[in-house]
Coordinates of C-alpha atoms in Angstrom, one line a residue:
Chain A
X1 CA -10.8 -46.0 -4.2
X2 CA -8.3 -43.3 -4.6
X3 CA -8.7 -43.6 -8.3
X4 CA -12.4 -43.5 -8.2
X5 CA -12.2 -40.3 -6.2
X6 CA -9.7 -38.6 -8.3
X7 CA -11.6 -39.4 -11.6
X8 CA -14.9 -38.1 -10.0
X9 CA -13.4 -34.8 -8.8
X10 CA -11.4 -34.3 -11.9
X11 CA -14.5 -34.8 -14.1
X12 CA -16.4 -32.2 -12.1
X13 CA -13.4 -29.8 -12.0
X14 CA -13.0 -30.1 -15.9
X15 CA -16.7 -29.5 -16.5
X16 CA -16.7 -26.6 -14.3
X17 CA -13.6 -25.1 -16.0
X18 CA -15.4 -25.6 -19.4
X19 CA -18.4 -23.6 -18.2
X20 CA -16.1 -20.9 -17.0
X21 CA -14.5 -20.8 -20.5
X22 CA -18.1 -20.7 -22.0
X23 CA -18.8 -17.7 -19.6
X24 CA -15.8 -15.8 -20.6
X25 CA -16.4 -16.2 -24.3
X26 CA -19.9 -15.2 -23.7
X27 CA -18.6 -12.0 -22.1
X28 CA -16.9 -11.2 -25.5
X29 CA -19.6 -12.4 -27.7
X30 CA -22.6 -10.4 -26.5
X31 CA -22.9 -6.8 -27.6
X32 CA -24.7 -5.2 -24.7
X33 CA -23.7 -5.1 -21.0
X34 CA -27.0 -6.5 -19.6
X35 CA -26.6 -9.4 -22.1
X36 CA -23.1 -10.0 -21.0
X37 CA -24.3 -10.2 -17.6
X38 CA -25.9 -13.4 -18.5
X39 CA -22.7 -15.0 -19.5
X40 CA -20.9 -13.7 -16.4
X41 CA -23.7 -15.3 -14.3
X42 CA -22.9 -18.7 -15.8
X43 CA -19.4 -18.3 -14.4
X44 CA -20.8 -17.2 -11.0
X45 CA -23.2 -20.0 -10.5
X46 CA -22.5 -23.1 -12.6
X47 CA -18.8 -22.7 -13.1
X48 CA -18.0 -22.1 -9.5
X49 CA -20.4 -24.7 -8.1
X50 CA -19.1 -27.4 -10.4
X51 CA -15.5 -26.6 -9.6
X52 CA -15.9 -26.3 -5.9
X53 CA -18.0 -29.7 -5.8
X54 CA -15.0 -31.4 -7.6
X55 CA -12.4 -29.8 -5.4
X56 CA -14.4 -30.8 -2.2
X57 CA -14.2 -34.3 -3.6
X58 CA -10.4 -34.1 -3.9
X59 CA -10.0 -32.1 -0.7
X60 CA -7.4 -33.1 1.8
X61 CA -9.7 -33.2 4.9
X62 CA -13.4 -33.1 5.6
X63 CA -13.4 -29.6 7.1
X64 CA -12.1 -28.0 4.0
X65 CA -14.5 -29.9 1.9
X66 CA -17.3 -28.5 3.9
X67 CA -15.9 -25.1 3.7
X68 CA -15.9 -25.6 -0.1
X69 CA -19.6 -26.6 0.0
X70 CA -20.2 -23.4 2.0
X71 CA -18.5 -21.2 -0.7
X72 CA -21.0 -22.7 -3.1
X73 CA -24.0 -21.8 -0.8
X74 CA -22.6 -18.5 -0.3
X75 CA -22.3 -17.8 -4.0
X76 CA -25.8 -19.1 -4.5
X77 CA -27.1 -16.3 -2.1
X78 CA -24.7 -13.5 -3.1
X79 CA -24.2 -13.9 -6.9
X80 CA -28.0 -13.1 -7.8
X81 CA -27.9 -10.2 -5.6
X82 CA -24.8 -8.8 -7.2
X83 CA -26.3 -9.4 -10.7
X84 CA -29.4 -7.5 -9.5
X85 CA -27.5 -4.6 -8.4
X86 CA -25.3 -4.5 -11.5
X87 CA -28.5 -4.6 -13.5
X88 CA -29.9 -1.9 -11.7
X89 CA -27.0 0.3 -12.3
X90 CA -27.0 -0.5 -15.9
X91 CA -30.7 0.2 -16.4
X92 CA -30.4 3.4 -14.6
X93 CA -27.2 4.8 -16.0
X94 CA -27.5 3.9 -19.5
X95 CA -29.1 6.9 -21.5
X96 CA -29.7 4.8 -24.6
X97 CA -31.4 2.0 -23.0
X98 CA -34.4 2.2 -25.3
X99 CA -32.5 0.8 -28.2
X100 CA -31.6 -2.2 -26.3
X101 CA -34.7 -3.2 -24.4
X102 CA -38.4 -2.3 -23.8
X103 CA -39.1 -0.7 -20.5
X104 CA -42.5 -1.3 -19.0
X105 CA -42.7 1.2 -16.0
X106 CA -45.0 0.6 -13.2
X107 CA -46.8 3.4 -11.8
X108 CA -45.7 4.7 -8.4
X109 CA -42.3 3.2 -8.5
X110 CA -38.9 4.9 -8.5
X111 CA -38.4 4.5 -12.2
X112 CA -41.8 6.1 -12.8
X113 CA -40.7 9.1 -10.8
X114 CA -37.5 9.1 -12.9
X115 CA -39.4 9.0 -16.2
X116 CA -41.6 12.0 -15.2
X117 CA -38.7 13.9 -14.0
X118 CA -36.8 13.6 -17.2
X119 CA -38.0 16.9 -18.6
X120 CA -40.6 18.1 -16.2
X121 CA -42.6 20.1 -13.7
X122 CA -42.2 17.8 -10.6
X123 CA -38.4 18.1 -10.8
X124 CA -38.8 21.8 -10.9
X125 CA -40.4 21.8 -7.5
X126 CA -37.7 19.5 -6.1
X127 CA -35.1 21.8 -7.4
X128 CA -36.6 24.8 -5.8
X129 CA -36.9 23.0 -2.6
X130 CA -33.3 22.2 -2.7
X131 CA -32.4 25.8 -3.5
X132 CA -34.7 27.2 -0.7
X133 CA -32.9 24.7 1.6
X134 CA -29.6 26.2 0.8
X135 CA -31.0 29.7 1.6
X136 CA -32.9 29.0 4.7
X137 CA -31.0 26.4 6.5
X138 CA -32.5 23.4 8.2
X139 CA -36.1 24.5 8.8
X140 CA -37.3 24.0 5.3
X141 CA -36.0 20.4 5.2
X142 CA -38.1 19.6 8.2
X143 CA -41.2 21.3 6.6
X144 CA -40.7 19.6 3.3
X145 CA -40.2 16.2 4.9
X146 CA -43.4 16.8 6.9
X147 CA -45.4 17.7 3.7
X148 CA -43.9 14.5 2.2
X149 CA -45.0 12.4 4.9
X150 CA -48.5 14.0 4.9
X151 CA -48.8 13.3 1.1
X152 CA -47.6 9.7 1.7
X153 CA -50.1 9.4 4.5
X154 CA -52.9 10.7 2.2
X155 CA -51.9 8.1 -0.4
X156 CA -52.1 5.3 2.0
X157 CA -55.5 6.5 3.2
X158 CA -56.8 6.7 -0.3
X159 CA -55.6 3.3 -1.2
X160 CA -57.4 1.7 1.9
X161 CA -60.5 3.7 1.4
Chain B
X1 CA 1.3 -42.1 -9.9
X2 CA -1.5 -40.7 -8.0
X3 CA 0.7 -37.5 -7.0
X4 CA 1.6 -37.0 -10.7
X5 CA -2.1 -37.1 -11.7
X6 CA -2.9 -34.6 -9.0
X7 CA -0.1 -32.4 -10.2
X8 CA -1.0 -32.5 -13.8
X9 CA -4.7 -31.7 -13.1
X10 CA -3.9 -28.8 -10.7
X11 CA -1.3 -27.2 -12.9
X12 CA -3.3 -27.5 -15.9
X13 CA -6.5 -26.0 -14.4
X14 CA -4.5 -23.2 -12.9
X15 CA -3.0 -22.5 -16.3
X16 CA -6.4 -22.4 -17.8
X17 CA -7.6 -20.1 -15.0
X18 CA -4.8 -17.7 -15.4
X19 CA -5.6 -17.4 -19.1
X20 CA -9.1 -16.8 -18.4
X21 CA -8.3 -14.2 -15.8
X22 CA -6.0 -12.2 -18.3
X23 CA -9.1 -12.2 -20.7
X24 CA -11.4 -11.1 -18.1
X25 CA -8.8 -8.1 -17.4
X26 CA -9.0 -7.3 -21.1
X27 CA -12.8 -6.9 -20.9
X28 CA -12.3 -4.8 -17.8
X29 CA -9.9 -2.5 -19.7
X30 CA -12.0 -2.2 -22.9
X31 CA -15.5 -2.5 -21.3
X32 CA -17.3 0.5 -22.6
X33 CA -19.5 0.9 -19.5
X34 CA -18.9 1.0 -15.9
X35 CA -21.1 -2.2 -15.3
X36 CA -18.9 -4.0 -17.7
X37 CA -15.9 -3.2 -15.7
X38 CA -17.6 -4.2 -12.5
X39 CA -18.7 -7.4 -14.0
X40 CA -15.3 -8.3 -15.2
X41 CA -13.8 -7.6 -11.7
X42 CA -16.4 -9.9 -10.2
X43 CA -15.6 -12.6 -12.7
X44 CA -11.9 -12.2 -12.0
X45 CA -12.6 -12.7 -8.2
X46 CA -14.8 -15.8 -9.0
X47 CA -11.8 -17.3 -10.9
X48 CA -9.5 -16.4 -8.0
X49 CA -11.6 -18.4 -5.5
X50 CA -11.5 -21.4 -7.8
X51 CA -7.9 -21.0 -8.0
X52 CA -7.4 -20.9 -4.2
X53 CA -9.6 -24.0 -4.0
X54 CA -7.2 -25.7 -6.3
X55 CA -4.2 -24.5 -4.2
X56 CA -5.9 -26.2 -1.3
X57 CA -5.9 -29.6 -3.2
X58 CA -2.5 -29.1 -4.7
X59 CA -0.7 -28.1 -1.4
X60 CA -3.0 -30.2 0.9
X61 CA -3.3 -27.5 3.3
X62 CA -6.9 -27.2 4.6
X63 CA -6.6 -23.6 5.9
X64 CA -6.5 -22.3 2.4
X65 CA -10.4 -23.0 2.2
X66 CA -10.8 -20.3 4.7
X67 CA -9.1 -17.8 2.4
X68 CA -11.6 -19.0 -0.4
X69 CA -14.6 -18.1 1.9
X70 CA -13.1 -14.8 3.0
X71 CA -12.5 -14.0 -0.8
X72 CA -16.1 -14.7 -1.6
X73 CA -17.3 -12.4 1.2
X74 CA -15.0 -9.5 0.0
X75 CA -15.8 -9.9 -3.7
X76 CA -19.5 -9.6 -3.0
X77 CA -18.9 -6.5 -0.8
X78 CA -16.8 -4.9 -3.5
X79 CA -19.4 -5.4 -6.3
X80 CA -22.4 -4.0 -4.1
X81 CA -20.4 -1.0 -2.8
X82 CA -19.0 -0.2 -6.3
X83 CA -22.6 -0.4 -7.7
X84 CA -24.1 1.9 -5.2
X85 CA -21.4 4.5 -5.5
X86 CA -21.6 4.7 -9.1
X87 CA -25.3 5.0 -9.2
X88 CA -25.0 7.8 -6.6
X89 CA -22.5 9.6 -8.7
X90 CA -24.6 9.2 -11.9
X91 CA -27.8 10.5 -10.1
X92 CA -25.9 13.5 -8.6
X93 CA -24.3 14.6 -11.9
X94 CA -27.8 14.2 -13.6
X95 CA -29.4 16.2 -10.8
X96 CA -26.8 19.0 -11.3
X97 CA -27.4 19.0 -15.0
X98 CA -31.1 19.3 -14.6
X99 CA -30.7 22.1 -12.2
X100 CA -28.4 24.2 -14.4
X101 CA -30.7 23.5 -17.4
X102 CA -33.7 24.8 -15.3
X103 CA -31.8 27.9 -14.1
X104 CA -30.9 28.6 -17.7
X105 CA -34.5 28.4 -18.8
X106 CA -35.6 30.6 -16.0
X107 CA -33.0 33.3 -16.9
X108 CA -34.2 33.0 -20.4
X109 CA -37.9 33.7 -19.6
X110 CA -36.8 36.6 -17.3
X111 CA -35.0 38.2 -20.1
X112 CA -38.0 38.1 -22.4
Chain C
X1 CA -5.3 44.6 -6.0
X2 CA -6.7 44.9 -2.5
X3 CA -10.0 43.3 -3.7
X4 CA -8.0 40.4 -5.0
X5 CA -6.3 40.1 -1.7
X6 CA -9.4 40.2 0.3
X7 CA -10.7 37.4 -1.7
X8 CA -8.0 35.1 -0.7
X9 CA -8.5 32.7 2.0
X10 CA -6.1 34.4 4.2
X11 CA -7.9 37.7 3.3
X12 CA -9.0 38.4 6.8
X13 CA -5.5 38.2 8.1
X14 CA -4.2 40.6 5.3
X15 CA -7.0 43.0 6.2
X16 CA -6.1 42.9 9.8
X17 CA -2.6 43.5 9.0
X18 CA -3.4 46.5 6.9
X19 CA -5.8 47.6 9.6
X20 CA -8.4 48.1 6.8
X21 CA -11.0 46.4 8.9
X22 CA -11.2 44.9 12.3
X23 CA -11.9 41.3 12.1
X24 CA -14.5 41.3 14.7
X25 CA -16.0 44.6 13.6
X26 CA -18.6 43.1 11.2
X27 CA -19.8 40.6 13.8
X28 CA -20.0 43.3 16.5
X29 CA -22.0 45.6 14.3
X30 CA -24.2 42.8 13.3
X31 CA -24.7 41.9 17.0
X32 CA -25.5 45.6 17.9
X33 CA -27.9 46.1 15.0
X34 CA -29.8 43.0 15.9
X35 CA -32.4 43.0 18.6
X36 CA -31.3 40.2 20.9
X37 CA -34.8 38.3 20.8
X38 CA -33.5 35.3 22.4
X39 CA -30.1 33.6 22.8
X40 CA -30.9 30.7 20.7
X41 CA -32.2 32.8 17.7
X42 CA -29.0 34.9 17.8
X43 CA -26.8 32.0 18.0
X44 CA -28.7 30.4 15.1
X45 CA -28.0 33.7 13.1
X46 CA -24.3 33.8 13.9
X47 CA -24.1 30.2 12.8
X48 CA -25.8 30.8 9.7
X49 CA -23.6 33.7 9.0
X50 CA -20.4 31.8 9.5
X51 CA -21.8 29.0 7.4
X52 CA -22.3 31.3 4.6
X53 CA -18.9 32.7 5.1
X54 CA -17.4 29.1 5.1
X55 CA -19.3 28.4 1.8
X56 CA -17.8 31.6 0.2
X57 CA -14.3 30.7 1.2
X58 CA -14.8 27.3 -0.2
X59 CA -16.0 28.7 -3.4
X60 CA -13.1 31.0 -3.7
X61 CA -10.7 28.1 -3.1
X62 CA -12.5 26.0 -5.7
X63 CA -12.4 28.9 -8.4
X64 CA -8.7 29.2 -7.7
X65 CA -8.1 25.5 -8.2
X66 CA -10.1 25.6 -11.3
X67 CA -8.0 28.5 -12.6
X68 CA -4.7 26.6 -11.7
X69 CA -5.9 23.7 -13.6
X70 CA -6.9 25.5 -16.7
X71 CA -3.7 27.7 -16.9
X72 CA -1.8 27.5 -20.1
X73 CA 1.5 25.8 -20.0
X74 CA 3.8 25.9 -22.9
X75 CA 4.3 22.7 -24.9
X76 CA 8.0 22.5 -24.2
X77 CA 7.5 22.7 -20.4
X78 CA 4.8 20.0 -20.6
X79 CA 7.3 17.7 -22.6
X80 CA 10.0 18.4 -20.2
X81 CA 7.8 17.7 -17.3
X82 CA 6.7 14.3 -18.8
X83 CA 10.2 13.4 -19.6
X84 CA 11.4 14.3 -16.1
X85 CA 8.6 12.0 -14.7
X86 CA 9.5 9.1 -17.0
X87 CA 13.2 9.5 -16.2
X88 CA 12.5 9.5 -12.5
X89 CA 10.2 6.4 -12.8
X90 CA 12.8 4.5 -14.9
X91 CA 15.6 5.4 -12.5
X92 CA 13.7 4.1 -9.6
X93 CA 12.8 0.9 -11.4
X94 CA 16.3 0.5 -12.4
X95 CA 17.5 1.1 -8.7
X96 CA 15.0 -1.4 -7.4
X97 CA 15.8 -4.0 -9.9
X98 CA 19.5 -3.6 -9.2
X99 CA 18.9 -4.0 -5.5
X100 CA 17.0 -7.2 -6.1
X101 CA 19.8 -8.7 -8.1
X102 CA 22.1 -8.3 -5.1
X103 CA 19.9 -9.9 -2.6
X104 CA 20.8 -13.3 -1.3
X105 CA 18.9 -16.3 -2.8
X106 CA 15.6 -17.3 -1.3
X107 CA 16.1 -19.9 1.5
X108 CA 19.8 -20.3 0.9
X109 CA 22.0 -21.7 3.7
X110 CA 24.3 -18.7 4.2
X111 CA 21.7 -16.1 4.1
X112 CA 21.9 -13.4 6.9
X113 CA 18.4 -14.2 7.9
X114 CA 19.7 -17.8 8.8
X115 CA 21.1 -17.0 12.3
X116 CA 20.2 -18.3 15.7
X117 CA 17.0 -16.2 16.0
X118 CA 14.7 -18.2 13.5
X119 CA 16.4 -21.5 14.7
X120 CA 15.2 -20.8 18.2
X121 CA 11.8 -19.9 17.0
X122 CA 11.5 -23.0 15.1
X123 CA 12.9 -25.2 17.7
X124 CA 11.6 -24.0 20.9
X125 CA 8.7 -21.7 19.8
X126 CA 6.1 -24.3 20.7
X127 CA 7.3 -25.0 24.1
X128 CA 7.7 -21.4 25.0
X129 CA 4.7 -19.8 23.5
X130 CA 2.3 -22.8 23.3
X131 CA 1.0 -21.7 19.8
X132 CA 0.8 -24.1 16.9
X133 CA 1.1 -21.2 14.4
X134 CA 4.6 -20.2 14.6
X135 CA 3.9 -16.9 13.0
X136 CA 1.3 -15.8 15.7
X137 CA 3.8 -17.0 18.4
X138 CA 6.3 -14.7 17.0
X139 CA 4.2 -11.6 16.4
X140 CA 2.2 -11.8 19.7
X141 CA 4.7 -13.4 22.1
X142 CA 8.4 -12.7 21.1
X143 CA 7.5 -9.5 19.4
X144 CA 4.5 -8.4 21.1
X145 CA 5.7 -5.0 21.7
X146 CA 6.1 -4.5 18.1
X147 CA 2.6 -5.5 17.5
X148 CA 1.3 -3.1 20.2
X149 CA 3.2 -0.4 18.1
X150 CA 1.4 -1.6 15.0
X151 CA -2.1 -1.3 16.7
X152 CA -1.2 2.1 18.1
X153 CA -0.2 3.2 14.5
X154 CA -3.6 1.9 13.1
X155 CA -5.5 3.9 15.9
X156 CA -3.3 6.9 15.4
X157 CA -4.0 6.8 11.5
X158 CA -7.8 6.5 12.2
X159 CA -7.7 9.3 14.7
X160 CA -5.8 11.7 12.2
X161 CA -8.4 10.8 9.5
X162 CA -11.1 11.6 12.0
X163 CA -9.4 14.9 12.9
X164 CA -9.2 16.1 9.4
X165 CA -12.6 14.7 8.1
X166 CA -15.0 14.7 10.9
X167 CA -17.1 17.7 11.6
X168 CA -17.9 17.5 15.4
X169 CA -21.8 18.1 15.7
X170 CA -21.3 19.5 19.1
X171 CA -18.7 22.1 18.3
X172 CA -19.8 25.7 18.0
X173 CA -18.2 26.5 14.7
X174 CA -19.3 23.6 12.5
X175 CA -22.7 22.8 14.0
X176 CA -24.8 24.0 11.0
X177 CA -22.3 22.6 8.5
X178 CA -22.2 19.3 10.3
X179 CA -25.8 19.0 10.5
X180 CA -26.2 19.9 6.9
X181 CA -23.8 17.4 5.8
X182 CA -25.8 14.9 7.4
X183 CA -29.2 16.0 6.1
X184 CA -30.7 15.2 3.0
X185 CA -29.6 16.9 -0.3
X186 CA -26.1 17.6 0.9
X187 CA -25.3 14.1 2.4
X188 CA -22.9 12.0 0.4
X189 CA -25.2 9.1 0.3
X190 CA -28.3 11.1 -0.6
X191 CA -28.4 10.0 -4.3
X192 CA -27.6 6.4 -3.8
X193 CA -30.4 3.8 -4.0
X194 CA -31.6 3.0 -0.6
X195 CA -33.8 0.5 1.0
X196 CA -33.2 -2.2 -1.7
X197 CA -35.4 -5.0 -0.1
X198 CA -33.4 -7.7 -2.1
X199 CA -30.2 -6.6 -0.7
X200 CA -31.5 -6.0 2.8
X201 CA -32.8 -9.7 3.0
X202 CA -29.5 -11.0 1.6
X203 CA -27.5 -8.8 4.1
X204 CA -29.7 -10.4 6.9
X205 CA -28.4 -13.7 6.1
X206 CA -24.9 -12.8 5.0
X207 CA -23.7 -10.3 7.7
X208 CA -23.8 -13.0 10.4
X209 CA -21.9 -15.3 8.2
X210 CA -19.1 -12.7 7.7
X211 CA -19.0 -11.9 11.4
X212 CA -18.9 -15.7 12.4
X213 CA -16.2 -16.1 9.9
X214 CA -14.2 -13.2 11.3
X215 CA -14.6 -14.4 14.8
X216 CA -13.5 -17.9 13.9
X217 CA -10.3 -16.5 12.2
X218 CA -9.5 -14.3 15.3
X219 CA -10.1 -17.0 17.8
X220 CA -8.2 -19.6 15.8
X221 CA -5.2 -17.2 15.4
X222 CA -2.8 -19.2 17.4
X223 CA -3.8 -22.6 15.7
X224 CA -4.2 -21.7 11.9
X225 CA -3.1 -18.8 9.8
X226 CA -5.0 -15.6 10.4
X227 CA -5.4 -13.8 13.7
X228 CA -6.3 -10.4 14.9
X229 CA -5.5 -8.4 11.8
X230 CA -7.1 -10.5 9.2
X231 CA -10.1 -11.5 11.3
X232 CA -10.7 -8.0 12.3
X233 CA -10.7 -7.0 8.7
X234 CA -13.4 -9.6 7.9
X235 CA -15.6 -8.5 10.8
X236 CA -15.2 -4.9 9.6
X237 CA -16.2 -6.0 6.1
X238 CA -19.3 -7.4 7.6
X239 CA -20.0 -4.0 9.2
X240 CA -19.7 -2.3 5.9
X241 CA -22.0 -4.8 4.2
X242 CA -24.6 -4.0 6.9
X243 CA -24.1 -0.2 6.4
X244 CA -24.3 -0.6 2.6
X245 CA -27.7 -2.5 2.9
X246 CA -29.3 -0.7 5.8
X247 CA -27.8 2.8 5.8
X248 CA -25.9 4.8 8.4
X249 CA -29.0 5.6 10.4
X250 CA -29.5 2.0 11.2
X251 CA -25.9 1.3 12.4
X252 CA -26.0 4.4 14.7
X253 CA -28.2 2.3 17.0
X254 CA -25.1 0.3 18.1
X255 CA -22.1 1.9 16.7
X256 CA -21.4 5.5 17.3
X257 CA -18.3 7.7 17.7
X258 CA -18.2 7.0 21.4
X259 CA -18.5 3.3 20.8
X260 CA -15.4 3.4 18.6
X261 CA -13.5 5.5 21.2
X262 CA -14.3 3.2 24.1
X263 CA -13.8 0.0 22.3
X264 CA -10.4 0.8 20.9
X265 CA -8.9 2.5 24.0
X266 CA -10.1 -0.4 26.1
X267 CA -8.6 -3.0 23.8
X268 CA -5.3 -1.0 23.6
X269 CA -5.2 -0.7 27.3
X270 CA -5.9 -4.4 27.8
X271 CA -3.2 -5.3 25.4
X272 CA -0.6 -3.1 27.1
X273 CA -1.5 -4.2 30.7
X274 CA -1.6 -7.9 30.0
X275 CA 1.7 -7.7 28.0
X276 CA 3.2 -5.6 30.8
X277 CA 2.6 -8.5 33.1
X278 CA 4.2 -11.0 31.0
X279 CA 7.2 -8.7 30.3
X280 CA 7.5 -8.2 34.1
X281 CA 7.4 -11.9 35.0
X282 CA 9.8 -12.7 31.9
X283 CA 12.4 -10.2 32.9
X284 CA 12.4 -11.0 36.6
X285 CA 12.4 -14.8 36.0
X286 CA 9.1 -15.2 38.0
X287 CA 6.8 -18.2 37.0
X288 CA 3.8 -16.7 35.1
X289 CA 0.4 -17.7 36.5
X290 CA -1.1 -18.0 33.0
X291 CA -0.9 -21.6 31.7
X292 CA 0.3 -22.3 28.3
X293 CA -2.2 -25.1 27.9
X294 CA -2.3 -28.1 25.5
X295 CA -0.9 -27.1 22.1
X296 CA -3.7 -27.4 19.6
X297 CA -6.5 -26.7 22.1
X298 CA -8.6 -23.4 21.6
X299 CA -7.5 -22.3 25.1
X300 CA -3.8 -22.5 24.8
X301 CA -0.8 -20.3 24.0
X302 CA -1.2 -18.2 27.2
X303 CA -1.9 -14.6 26.5
X304 CA -2.1 -15.0 22.8
X305 CA -5.8 -15.5 22.6
X306 CA -6.6 -12.4 24.5
X307 CA -4.1 -10.2 22.5
X308 CA -5.6 -11.5 19.3
X309 CA -9.0 -10.5 20.4
X310 CA -7.8 -7.1 21.4
X311 CA -6.1 -6.6 17.9
X312 CA -9.3 -8.0 16.4
X313 CA -11.4 -5.3 18.0
X314 CA -9.1 -2.4 17.1
X315 CA -8.9 -3.5 13.5
X316 CA -12.6 -4.1 13.2
X317 CA -13.4 -0.6 14.4
X318 CA -10.8 1.1 12.4
X319 CA -11.7 -0.6 9.1
X320 CA -15.3 0.5 9.7
X321 CA -14.6 4.0 10.8
X322 CA -12.3 4.6 7.9
X323 CA -15.0 3.5 5.5
X324 CA -17.7 5.7 7.1
X325 CA -15.5 8.8 7.4
X326 CA -14.5 8.7 3.8
X327 CA -18.0 8.0 2.6
X328 CA -19.9 10.4 4.8
X329 CA -17.5 12.6 6.9
X330 CA -18.9 11.3 10.1
X331 CA -19.2 8.1 12.2

């Protein structure tokens, strides 16, 4: 029984470590940060879940085995979100992103606004707003936010009508 | 017999993990972009969690599993906070650049 | 030269010293010239003027700093500075390494640490404190006074950071500045991505898990490794996670400066009073009414559980407040 348990755990652990090695090699093989993220995700999902499964088989008591399973569940929830935020950071801060990927911007999203402001009139308004605020204190902010809310309301109405 | 097998497995796995961690740190040092560095740090913390799990088995101490859980929480937190902070810094810098460029343009038109 | 002087941050003082200009003169003239329409408006104007003055001062300081950083230093001076730094570092490392070589071996029989104190802790700690975890028994029973000092130091550190970095919105001088720091384009968090719905849904699931884990570590402080300090740090991390996902406006619903003050002061006072009781009974040889309980049960170890909870509250609040103050300048 002991031997069966050991073999089971050891096999899982070794496969997990192999996938970790694959992930770390991938981090050096790929040429672009967003591609490297793919390799890192192998480490974060497959590697850790296989290792923790093996270790929970080998664990000294049932409580620690359950805690290790909890670590797997935690990683399944958290690792994709961490990847999402990293990817967002990468897409947003990389100025030469066009040479690595194709961007399809959906109208009305944040990225759309970014694209428009890259060299352009809307930004100018925003800048002026900001400067007015420095000069006139707080009142301008309130007005600006009011107008923003109003325009948003109009948009909503237009969509529904 | 069984204890020897456990010892060989655990020490070998920890050796492999240590090597992988050093490799990840190299990626963190040379990574050209900020996201590379954050990613490498995240990978190091993942490997650390596996290492803590192996320590649990090796020392036969159940409480070390708690440490693995806590480490999972903290590594996730580190990644999201760093991502937010760097995005904010980048946007602020870009905004400042746009403002100064616009100001220069306006001054240019005024001179003409 | 006098212009240069008046540009310095202490310029007002120098002007007053030279009797060039009364410090209050400008404000008085401004107040006289102005029709006092209403108190509020006047106050607003004063505040705005002060705000602009503050900004000017800040700009002067920033330009001086820039000039200081850009000044030309001769190459020899730089080399000497570098060599001096290296020398000091190497000397420190050598000193520390030498000290390490003279330390007694780890766990040796004739160490100075192997005296009657740890023997007593190990042999009679379980009977005297009722805590399975001998470290917790030590720090929260034998040396509880020391731990009270640690908690107070933590509280004092957070308080000093608050004194230095927090702009009180109710104070007269900084009200405009404080409001502007919290409002849109000046806020530190203005440029950060907000309302990321993926992150928010994840945080909804994971924040309670982090809280639960921290509370578990705090409550099991006398049974397993952990205790108030580590558990409090985990709960604080949960709060930071919540803030990162939902923003500072959301957390102000249940955690403000006032909450921080009340929680920490209550926890410190509870700690001090409960420990006073046990010191009093211990010193006078009176039988304590607090039962030690069955070792291994969650309700055991006398006062240790209560003290752990107090320390946990203090550490939680301090971790969160330090994060908030350094990110935003306010709680």
